[in-house]
Amino acid sequence: EAGVAQSPRYKIIEKRQSVAFWCNPISGHATLYWYQQILGQGPKLLIQFQNNGVVDDSQLPKDRFSAERLKGVDSTLKIQPAKLEDSAVYLCASSLSTGTKGYTFGSGTRLTVV
Amino acid sequence: QQPVQSPQAVILREGEDAVINCSSSKALYSVHWYRQKHGEAPVFLMILLKGGEQKGHEKISASFNEKKQQSSLYLTASQLSYSGTYFCGTVRRISGAGSYQLTFGKGTKLSVIP
């Protein structure tokens, strides 16, 4: 089966600019996640969707980050305006919603804010 | 609610064994284990559910003690390919949403040398 697709692979922007990341999950996976991974740390959940509804966005900095999952398939994560501390790898993952299966991660987008 | 992993890093010679521990202060629904190689996405190894354990790979196994809210990953007869950072992820059910949330630990860096 096809994996989780993410784009772009790399992005360099200046602080205060905006950026958007795209994710297409594995077909049939109802649950989609966006994680932020800062160098040397474990992935941190930003937002979790089930179908096209938000299940948990408690750790999403809502003053600058937004995400949507239209039609319950692909998803977009946006940062506006970006800060230096947003430099990280943004990972998208998907899973069946049963809670008994592992997550499949995309290759991630490495964001550098200068 | 982030699980605690130990050790933070370990160096092994090929053929040696290692144990990585993961503990949580919260009641768990399940525990996941992932391996991440440098510059790559985390890859799912296995999941351990309440009331049982699931072996995902030959020579890599895990246990789950529900009462102690702990899990351990066992790597036997290590190979060079085992090098990477191992993350445990603890899963809790999100009440009212019919979904689950995975929180990662900080990771254990494993280096296998010839």
PDB file of C-alpha atoms in Angstrom:
ATOM      1  CA  GLU A   1       0.000   0.000   0.000  1.00  0.00           C
ATOM      2  CA  ALA A   2       1.109   3.567  -0.563  1.00  0.00           C
ATOM      3  CA  GLY A   3       2.572   5.330   2.460  1.00  0.00           C
ATOM      4  CA  VAL A   4       1.812   8.706   3.994  1.00  0.00           C
ATOM      5  CA  ALA A   5       2.757  11.436   1.540  1.00  0.00           C
ATOM      6  CA  GLN A   6       4.076  14.804   2.712  1.00  0.00           C
ATOM      7  CA  SER A   7       5.326  17.868   0.927  1.00  0.00           C
ATOM      8  CA  PRO A   8       7.483  19.818   0.738  1.00  0.00           C
ATOM      9  CA  ARG A   9      10.450  17.836   2.033  1.00  0.00           C
ATOM     10  CA  TYR A  10      12.403  20.941   3.078  1.00  0.00           C
ATOM     11  CA  LYS A  11      11.493  24.577   3.579  1.00  0.00           C
ATOM     12  CA  ILE A  12      13.518  27.621   4.578  1.00  0.00           C
ATOM     13  CA  ILE A  13      11.679  30.830   5.416  1.00  0.00           C
ATOM     14  CA  GLU A  14      12.370  34.056   7.223  1.00  0.00           C
ATOM     15  CA  LYS A  15      10.731  34.776  10.561  1.00  0.00           C
ATOM     16  CA  ARG A  16       7.303  36.364  10.312  1.00  0.00           C
ATOM     17  CA  GLN A  17       6.674  34.691   6.936  1.00  0.00           C
ATOM     18  CA  SER A  18       3.992  32.060   6.469  1.00  0.00           C
ATOM     19  CA  VAL A  19       4.366  28.426   5.413  1.00  0.00           C
ATOM     20  CA  ALA A  20       2.056  25.512   4.682  1.00  0.00           C
ATOM     21  CA  PHE A  21       2.618  21.769   4.769  1.00  0.00           C
ATOM     22  CA  TRP A  22       0.520  19.136   3.038  1.00  0.00           C
ATOM     23  CA  CYS A  23      -0.199  15.547   3.998  1.00  0.00           C
ATOM     24  CA  ASN A  24      -2.061  12.720   2.306  1.00  0.00           C
ATOM     25  CA  PRO A  25      -2.640   9.755   4.651  1.00  0.00           C
ATOM     26  CA  ILE A  26      -2.944   6.080   3.863  1.00  0.00           C
ATOM     27  CA  SER A  27      -6.248   5.313   2.208  1.00  0.00           C
ATOM     28  CA  GLY A  28      -8.816   4.147   4.744  1.00  0.00           C
ATOM     29  CA  HIS A  29      -7.046   5.611   7.758  1.00  0.00           C
ATOM     30  CA  ALA A  30      -9.618   7.711   9.570  1.00  0.00           C
ATOM     31  CA  THR A  31      -7.203   9.285  12.030  1.00  0.00           C
ATOM     32  CA  LEU A  32      -4.558  11.800  10.990  1.00  0.00           C
ATOM     33  CA  TYR A  33      -1.952  13.416  13.226  1.00  0.00           C
ATOM     34  CA  TRP A  34       0.486  16.288  12.947  1.00  0.00           C
ATOM     35  CA  TYR A  35       3.564  16.043  15.139  1.00  0.00           C
ATOM     36  CA  GLN A  36       6.379  18.537  15.661  1.00  0.00           C
ATOM     37  CA  GLN A  37       9.831  17.085  16.293  1.00  0.00           C
ATOM     38  CA  ILE A  38      12.565  19.411  17.484  1.00  0.00           C
ATOM     39  CA  LEU A  39      16.095  18.104  17.025  1.00  0.00           C
ATOM     40  CA  GLY A  40      17.016  15.599  19.725  1.00  0.00           C
ATOM     41  CA  GLN A  41      13.499  15.277  21.105  1.00  0.00           C
ATOM     42  CA  GLY A  42      10.544  12.971  20.680  1.00  0.00           C
ATOM     43  CA  PRO A  43       7.678  13.940  18.402  1.00  0.00           C
ATOM     44  CA  LYS A  44       5.116  16.216  20.061  1.00  0.00           C
ATOM     45  CA  LEU A  45       1.470  15.999  19.025  1.00  0.00           C
ATOM     46  CA  LEU A  46       0.088  19.240  17.609  1.00  0.00           C
ATOM     47  CA  ILE A  47      -3.322  18.175  16.362  1.00  0.00           C
ATOM     48  CA  GLN A  48      -5.303  15.010  15.785  1.00  0.00           C
ATOM     49  CA  PHE A  49      -8.178  14.556  13.363  1.00  0.00           C
ATOM     50  CA  GLN A  50     -10.701  11.773  13.140  1.00  0.00           C
ATOM     51  CA  ASN A  51     -12.222  11.909   9.675  1.00  0.00           C
ATOM     52  CA  ASN A  52     -12.603  15.664   9.174  1.00  0.00           C
ATOM     53  CA  GLY A  53     -13.204  16.577  12.807  1.00  0.00           C
ATOM     54  CA  VAL A  54     -10.631  17.752  15.362  1.00  0.00           C
ATOM     55  CA  VAL A  55     -10.215  15.318  18.254  1.00  0.00           C
ATOM     56  CA  ASP A  56      -7.403  17.088  20.108  1.00  0.00           C
ATOM     57  CA  ASP A  57      -5.616  20.363  19.411  1.00  0.00           C
ATOM     58  CA  SER A  58      -4.671  21.231  22.982  1.00  0.00           C
ATOM     59  CA  GLN A  59      -0.959  21.607  22.137  1.00  0.00           C
ATOM     60  CA  LEU A  60      -1.426  23.583  18.930  1.00  0.00           C
ATOM     61  CA  PRO A  61      -0.288  27.236  19.285  1.00  0.00           C
ATOM     62  CA  LYS A  62      -3.502  28.571  17.866  1.00  0.00           C
ATOM     63  CA  ASP A  63      -2.327  32.148  17.614  1.00  0.00           C
ATOM     64  CA  ARG A  64      -0.005  31.126  14.772  1.00  0.00           C
ATOM     65  CA  PHE A  65      -0.764  27.541  13.767  1.00  0.00           C
ATOM     66  CA  SER A  66      -3.839  26.285  11.978  1.00  0.00           C
ATOM     67  CA  ALA A  67      -4.770  22.981  10.390  1.00  0.00           C
ATOM     68  CA  GLU A  68      -7.603  21.557   8.417  1.00  0.00           C
ATOM     69  CA  ARG A  69      -8.609  18.239   6.979  1.00  0.00           C
ATOM     70  CA  LEU A  70     -11.148  18.756   4.256  1.00  0.00           C
ATOM     71  CA  LYS A  71     -13.337  15.836   3.229  1.00  0.00           C
ATOM     72  CA  GLY A  72     -11.615  13.648   5.799  1.00  0.00           C
ATOM     73  CA  VAL A  73      -8.684  12.830   3.546  1.00  0.00           C
ATOM     74  CA  ASP A  74      -5.658  15.063   3.068  1.00  0.00           C
ATOM     75  CA  SER A  75      -4.644  17.786   5.479  1.00  0.00           C
ATOM     76  CA  THR A  76      -2.816  21.089   5.563  1.00  0.00           C
ATOM     77  CA  LEU A  77      -0.880  22.595   8.478  1.00  0.00           C
ATOM     78  CA  LYS A  78      -0.109  26.307   8.327  1.00  0.00           C
ATOM     79  CA  ILE A  79       2.131  28.576  10.361  1.00  0.00           C
ATOM     80  CA  GLN A  80       1.602  32.327  10.188  1.00  0.00           C
ATOM     81  CA  PRO A  81       3.710  34.165  11.233  1.00  0.00           C
ATOM     82  CA  ALA A  82       6.647  31.834  11.797  1.00  0.00           C
ATOM     83  CA  LYS A  83       9.080  32.244  14.700  1.00  0.00           C
ATOM     84  CA  LEU A  84      12.654  31.013  15.036  1.00  0.00           C
ATOM     85  CA  GLU A  85      11.536  28.386  17.575  1.00  0.00           C
ATOM     86  CA  ASP A  86       9.250  26.811  14.954  1.00  0.00           C
ATOM     87  CA  SER A  87      12.318  25.314  13.281  1.00  0.00           C
ATOM     88  CA  ALA A  88      11.665  21.579  13.457  1.00  0.00           C
ATOM     89  CA  VAL A  89      10.557  18.559  11.467  1.00  0.00           C
ATOM     90  CA  TYR A  90       6.798  18.405  10.981  1.00  0.00           C
ATOM     91  CA  LEU A  91       5.604  14.829  10.765  1.00  0.00           C
ATOM     92  CA  CYS A  92       2.248  13.671   9.545  1.00  0.00           C
ATOM     93  CA  ALA A  93       0.986  10.237  10.551  1.00  0.00           C
ATOM     94  CA  SER A  94      -2.160   8.233  10.046  1.00  0.00           C
ATOM     95  CA  SER A  95      -3.751   5.192  11.617  1.00  0.00           C
ATOM     96  CA  LEU A  96      -6.892   3.166  11.824  1.00  0.00           C
ATOM     97  CA  SER A  97      -9.035   4.568  14.565  1.00  0.00           C
ATOM     98  CA  THR A  98      -9.302   1.330  16.474  1.00  0.00           C
ATOM     99  CA  GLY A  99      -6.411   2.116  18.785  1.00  0.00           C
ATOM    100  CA  THR A 100      -4.929  -1.311  18.261  1.00  0.00           C
ATOM    101  CA  LYS A 101      -2.680  -0.590  15.306  1.00  0.00           C
ATOM    102  CA  GLY A 102       0.543   1.308  14.855  1.00  0.00           C
ATOM    103  CA  TYR A 103       0.900   4.683  13.224  1.00  0.00           C
ATOM    104  CA  THR A 104       2.462   5.181   9.806  1.00  0.00           C
ATOM    105  CA  PHE A 105       4.534   8.334   9.496  1.00  0.00           C
ATOM    106  CA  GLY A 106       5.355  10.354   6.418  1.00  0.00           C
ATOM    107  CA  SER A 107       8.909  11.452   5.654  1.00  0.00           C
ATOM    108  CA  GLY A 108       8.278  14.820   7.258  1.00  0.00           C
ATOM    109  CA  THR A 109       8.970  18.424   6.327  1.00  0.00           C
ATOM    110  CA  ARG A 110      12.124  19.960   7.729  1.00  0.00           C
ATOM    111  CA  LEU A 111      11.399  23.626   8.417  1.00  0.00           C
ATOM    112  CA  THR A 112      14.166  26.118   9.054  1.00  0.00           C
ATOM    113  CA  VAL A 113      13.173  29.614  10.154  1.00  0.00           C
ATOM    114  CA  VAL A 114      15.958  32.205   9.793  1.00  0.00           C
TER     115      VAL A 114
ATOM    116  CA  GLN B   1       1.977  12.949  30.703  1.00  0.00           C
ATOM    117  CA  GLN B   2       5.083  12.274  28.656  1.00  0.00           C
ATOM    118  CA  PRO B   3       6.438   8.784  29.394  1.00  0.00           C
ATOM    119  CA  VAL B   4       9.933   8.503  30.847  1.00  0.00           C
ATOM    120  CA  GLN B   5      12.486   6.419  28.978  1.00  0.00           C
ATOM    121  CA  SER B   6      15.756   5.010  30.238  1.00  0.00           C
ATOM    122  CA  PRO B   7      18.573   4.891  29.483  1.00  0.00           C
ATOM    123  CA  GLN B   8      18.956   8.027  27.364  1.00  0.00           C
ATOM    124  CA  ALA B   9      21.704   6.415  25.319  1.00  0.00           C
ATOM    125  CA  VAL B  10      23.439   3.073  25.046  1.00  0.00           C
ATOM    126  CA  ILE B  11      26.365   1.742  23.031  1.00  0.00           C
ATOM    127  CA  LEU B  12      26.518  -1.937  22.161  1.00  0.00           C
ATOM    128  CA  ARG B  13      28.886  -4.188  20.290  1.00  0.00           C
ATOM    129  CA  GLU B  14      27.344  -6.432  17.683  1.00  0.00           C
ATOM    130  CA  GLY B  15      25.774  -9.469  19.297  1.00  0.00           C
ATOM    131  CA  GLU B  16      25.161  -7.850  22.679  1.00  0.00           C
ATOM    132  CA  ASP B  17      21.738  -7.423  24.249  1.00  0.00           C
ATOM    133  CA  ALA B  18      19.967  -4.282  25.461  1.00  0.00           C
ATOM    134  CA  VAL B  19      16.854  -3.337  27.390  1.00  0.00           C
ATOM    135  CA  ILE B  20      15.064  -0.014  27.069  1.00  0.00           C
ATOM    136  CA  ASN B  21      12.509   0.941  29.688  1.00  0.00           C
ATOM    137  CA  CYS B  22       9.455   3.157  29.496  1.00  0.00           C
ATOM    138  CA  SER B  23       7.259   4.247  32.394  1.00  0.00           C
ATOM    139  CA  SER B  24       4.181   6.394  32.749  1.00  0.00           C
ATOM    140  CA  SER B  25       2.439   8.126  35.619  1.00  0.00           C
ATOM    141  CA  LYS B  26      -0.951   7.604  33.963  1.00  0.00           C
ATOM    142  CA  ALA B  27      -3.028   4.513  33.330  1.00  0.00           C
ATOM    143  CA  LEU B  28      -2.333   3.240  29.847  1.00  0.00           C
ATOM    144  CA  TYR B  29      -4.477   1.745  27.129  1.00  0.00           C
ATOM    145  CA  SER B  30      -1.496   0.486  25.173  1.00  0.00           C
ATOM    146  CA  VAL B  31       2.185   1.090  24.489  1.00  0.00           C
ATOM    147  CA  HIS B  32       3.847   1.552  21.118  1.00  0.00           C
ATOM    148  CA  TRP B  33       7.512   1.208  20.214  1.00  0.00           C
ATOM    149  CA  TYR B  34       9.121   2.988  17.246  1.00  0.00           C
ATOM    150  CA  ARG B  35      12.620   3.241  15.838  1.00  0.00           C
ATOM    151  CA  GLN B  36      13.887   6.341  14.062  1.00  0.00           C
ATOM    152  CA  LYS B  37      17.077   6.477  12.070  1.00  0.00           C
ATOM    153  CA  HIS B  38      18.837   9.774  11.518  1.00  0.00           C
ATOM    154  CA  GLY B  39      16.960  11.974   9.066  1.00  0.00           C
ATOM    155  CA  GLU B  40      14.107   9.514   8.657  1.00  0.00           C
ATOM    156  CA  ALA B  41      10.572   9.163   9.996  1.00  0.00           C
ATOM    157  CA  PRO B  42       9.782   6.948  12.977  1.00  0.00           C
ATOM    158  CA  VAL B  43       8.968   3.374  12.003  1.00  0.00           C
ATOM    159  CA  PHE B  44       6.460   1.339  13.968  1.00  0.00           C
ATOM    160  CA  LEU B  45       7.936  -1.746  15.662  1.00  0.00           C
ATOM    161  CA  MET B  46       5.149  -3.124  17.793  1.00  0.00           C
ATOM    162  CA  ILE B  47       2.187  -2.428  20.007  1.00  0.00           C
ATOM    163  CA  LEU B  48       1.407  -3.909  23.401  1.00  0.00           C
ATOM    164  CA  LEU B  49      -2.198  -3.989  24.454  1.00  0.00           C
ATOM    165  CA  LYS B  50      -3.722  -4.389  27.871  1.00  0.00           C
ATOM    166  CA  GLY B  51      -3.814  -7.986  28.894  1.00  0.00           C
ATOM    167  CA  GLY B  52      -1.164  -9.168  26.489  1.00  0.00           C
ATOM    168  CA  GLU B  53       1.930  -8.460  24.471  1.00  0.00           C
ATOM    169  CA  GLN B  54       2.623  -8.634  20.804  1.00  0.00           C
ATOM    170  CA  LYS B  55       5.996  -9.544  19.382  1.00  0.00           C
ATOM    171  CA  GLY B  56       6.614  -7.529  16.268  1.00  0.00           C
ATOM    172  CA  HIS B  57      10.069  -8.635  15.126  1.00  0.00           C
ATOM    173  CA  GLU B  58      12.507 -11.500  15.508  1.00  0.00           C
ATOM    174  CA  LYS B  59      15.064 -10.741  18.235  1.00  0.00           C
ATOM    175  CA  ILE B  60      13.159  -7.567  19.199  1.00  0.00           C
ATOM    176  CA  SER B  61      10.419  -8.110  21.730  1.00  0.00           C
ATOM    177  CA  ALA B  62       8.657  -6.176  24.455  1.00  0.00           C
ATOM    178  CA  SER B  63       6.666  -6.566  27.615  1.00  0.00           C
ATOM    179  CA  PHE B  64       3.920  -4.494  29.202  1.00  0.00           C
ATOM    180  CA  ASN B  65       3.206  -4.397  32.921  1.00  0.00           C
ATOM    181  CA  GLU B  66      -0.178  -2.730  33.226  1.00  0.00           C
ATOM    182  CA  LYS B  67      -0.156  -2.465  37.008  1.00  0.00           C
ATOM    183  CA  LYS B  68       3.215  -0.747  37.110  1.00  0.00           C
ATOM    184  CA  GLN B  69       2.426   1.240  33.938  1.00  0.00           C
ATOM    185  CA  GLN B  70       5.752   0.178  32.501  1.00  0.00           C
ATOM    186  CA  SER B  71       7.006  -1.352  29.295  1.00  0.00           C
ATOM    187  CA  SER B  72      10.383  -2.700  28.280  1.00  0.00           C
ATOM    188  CA  LEU B  73      11.876  -3.296  24.837  1.00  0.00           C
ATOM    189  CA  TYR B  74      14.355  -6.147  24.507  1.00  0.00           C
ATOM    190  CA  LEU B  75      16.918  -6.269  21.726  1.00  0.00           C
ATOM    191  CA  THR B  76      18.877  -9.494  21.567  1.00  0.00           C
ATOM    192  CA  ALA B  77      21.977 -10.320  19.557  1.00  0.00           C
ATOM    193  CA  SER B  78      22.086  -6.744  18.281  1.00  0.00           C
ATOM    194  CA  GLN B  79      22.982  -6.008  14.672  1.00  0.00           C
ATOM    195  CA  LEU B  80      24.415  -2.858  13.116  1.00  0.00           C
ATOM    196  CA  SER B  81      20.988  -2.196  11.600  1.00  0.00           C
ATOM    197  CA  TYR B  82      19.485  -1.819  15.079  1.00  0.00           C
ATOM    198  CA  SER B  83      21.202   1.551  15.517  1.00  0.00           C
ATOM    199  CA  GLY B  84      18.821   4.468  15.858  1.00  0.00           C
ATOM    200  CA  THR B  85      16.664   6.231  18.389  1.00  0.00           C
ATOM    201  CA  TYR B  86      13.942   4.169  20.026  1.00  0.00           C
ATOM    202  CA  PHE B  87      10.782   5.872  21.208  1.00  0.00           C
ATOM    203  CA  CYS B  88       8.062   4.468  23.361  1.00  0.00           C
ATOM    204  CA  GLY B  89       4.632   5.951  22.988  1.00  0.00           C
ATOM    205  CA  THR B  90       1.904   5.663  25.546  1.00  0.00           C
ATOM    206  CA  VAL B  91      -1.698   5.637  24.448  1.00  0.00           C
ATOM    207  CA  ARG B  92      -4.682   6.906  26.342  1.00  0.00           C
ATOM    208  CA  ARG B  93      -8.261   6.881  25.244  1.00  0.00           C
ATOM    209  CA  ILE B  94      -9.759  10.303  24.572  1.00  0.00           C
ATOM    210  CA  SER B  95     -13.077  10.254  26.379  1.00  0.00           C
ATOM    211  CA  GLY B  96     -16.098  11.132  24.324  1.00  0.00           C
ATOM    212  CA  ALA B  97     -14.197  11.092  21.058  1.00  0.00           C
ATOM    213  CA  GLY B  98     -13.906   7.375  20.474  1.00  0.00           C
ATOM    214  CA  SER B  99     -10.271   7.937  19.655  1.00  0.00           C
ATOM    215  CA  TYR B 100      -6.824   7.494  21.150  1.00  0.00           C
ATOM    216  CA  GLN B 101      -3.858   9.776  21.706  1.00  0.00           C
ATOM    217  CA  LEU B 102      -0.217   8.723  21.454  1.00  0.00           C
ATOM    218  CA  THR B 103       2.413  10.611  23.477  1.00  0.00           C
ATOM    219  CA  PHE B 104       6.076   9.915  22.811  1.00  0.00           C
ATOM    220  CA  GLY B 105       8.933   9.709  25.270  1.00  0.00           C
ATOM    221  CA  LYS B 106      12.202  11.569  24.682  1.00  0.00           C
ATOM    222  CA  GLY B 107      13.852   8.558  23.112  1.00  0.00           C
ATOM    223  CA  THR B 108      16.810   6.252  23.706  1.00  0.00           C
ATOM    224  CA  LYS B 109      19.720   6.533  21.309  1.00  0.00           C
ATOM    225  CA  LEU B 110      21.130   3.099  20.530  1.00  0.00           C
ATOM    226  CA  SER B 111      24.473   2.749  18.775  1.00  0.00           C
ATOM    227  CA  VAL B 112      25.686  -0.667  17.684  1.00  0.00           C
ATOM    228  CA  ILE B 113      29.366  -0.859  16.799  1.00  0.00           C
ATOM    229  CA  PRO B 114      31.315  -3.681  15.107  1.00  0.00           C
TER     230      PRO B 114
END
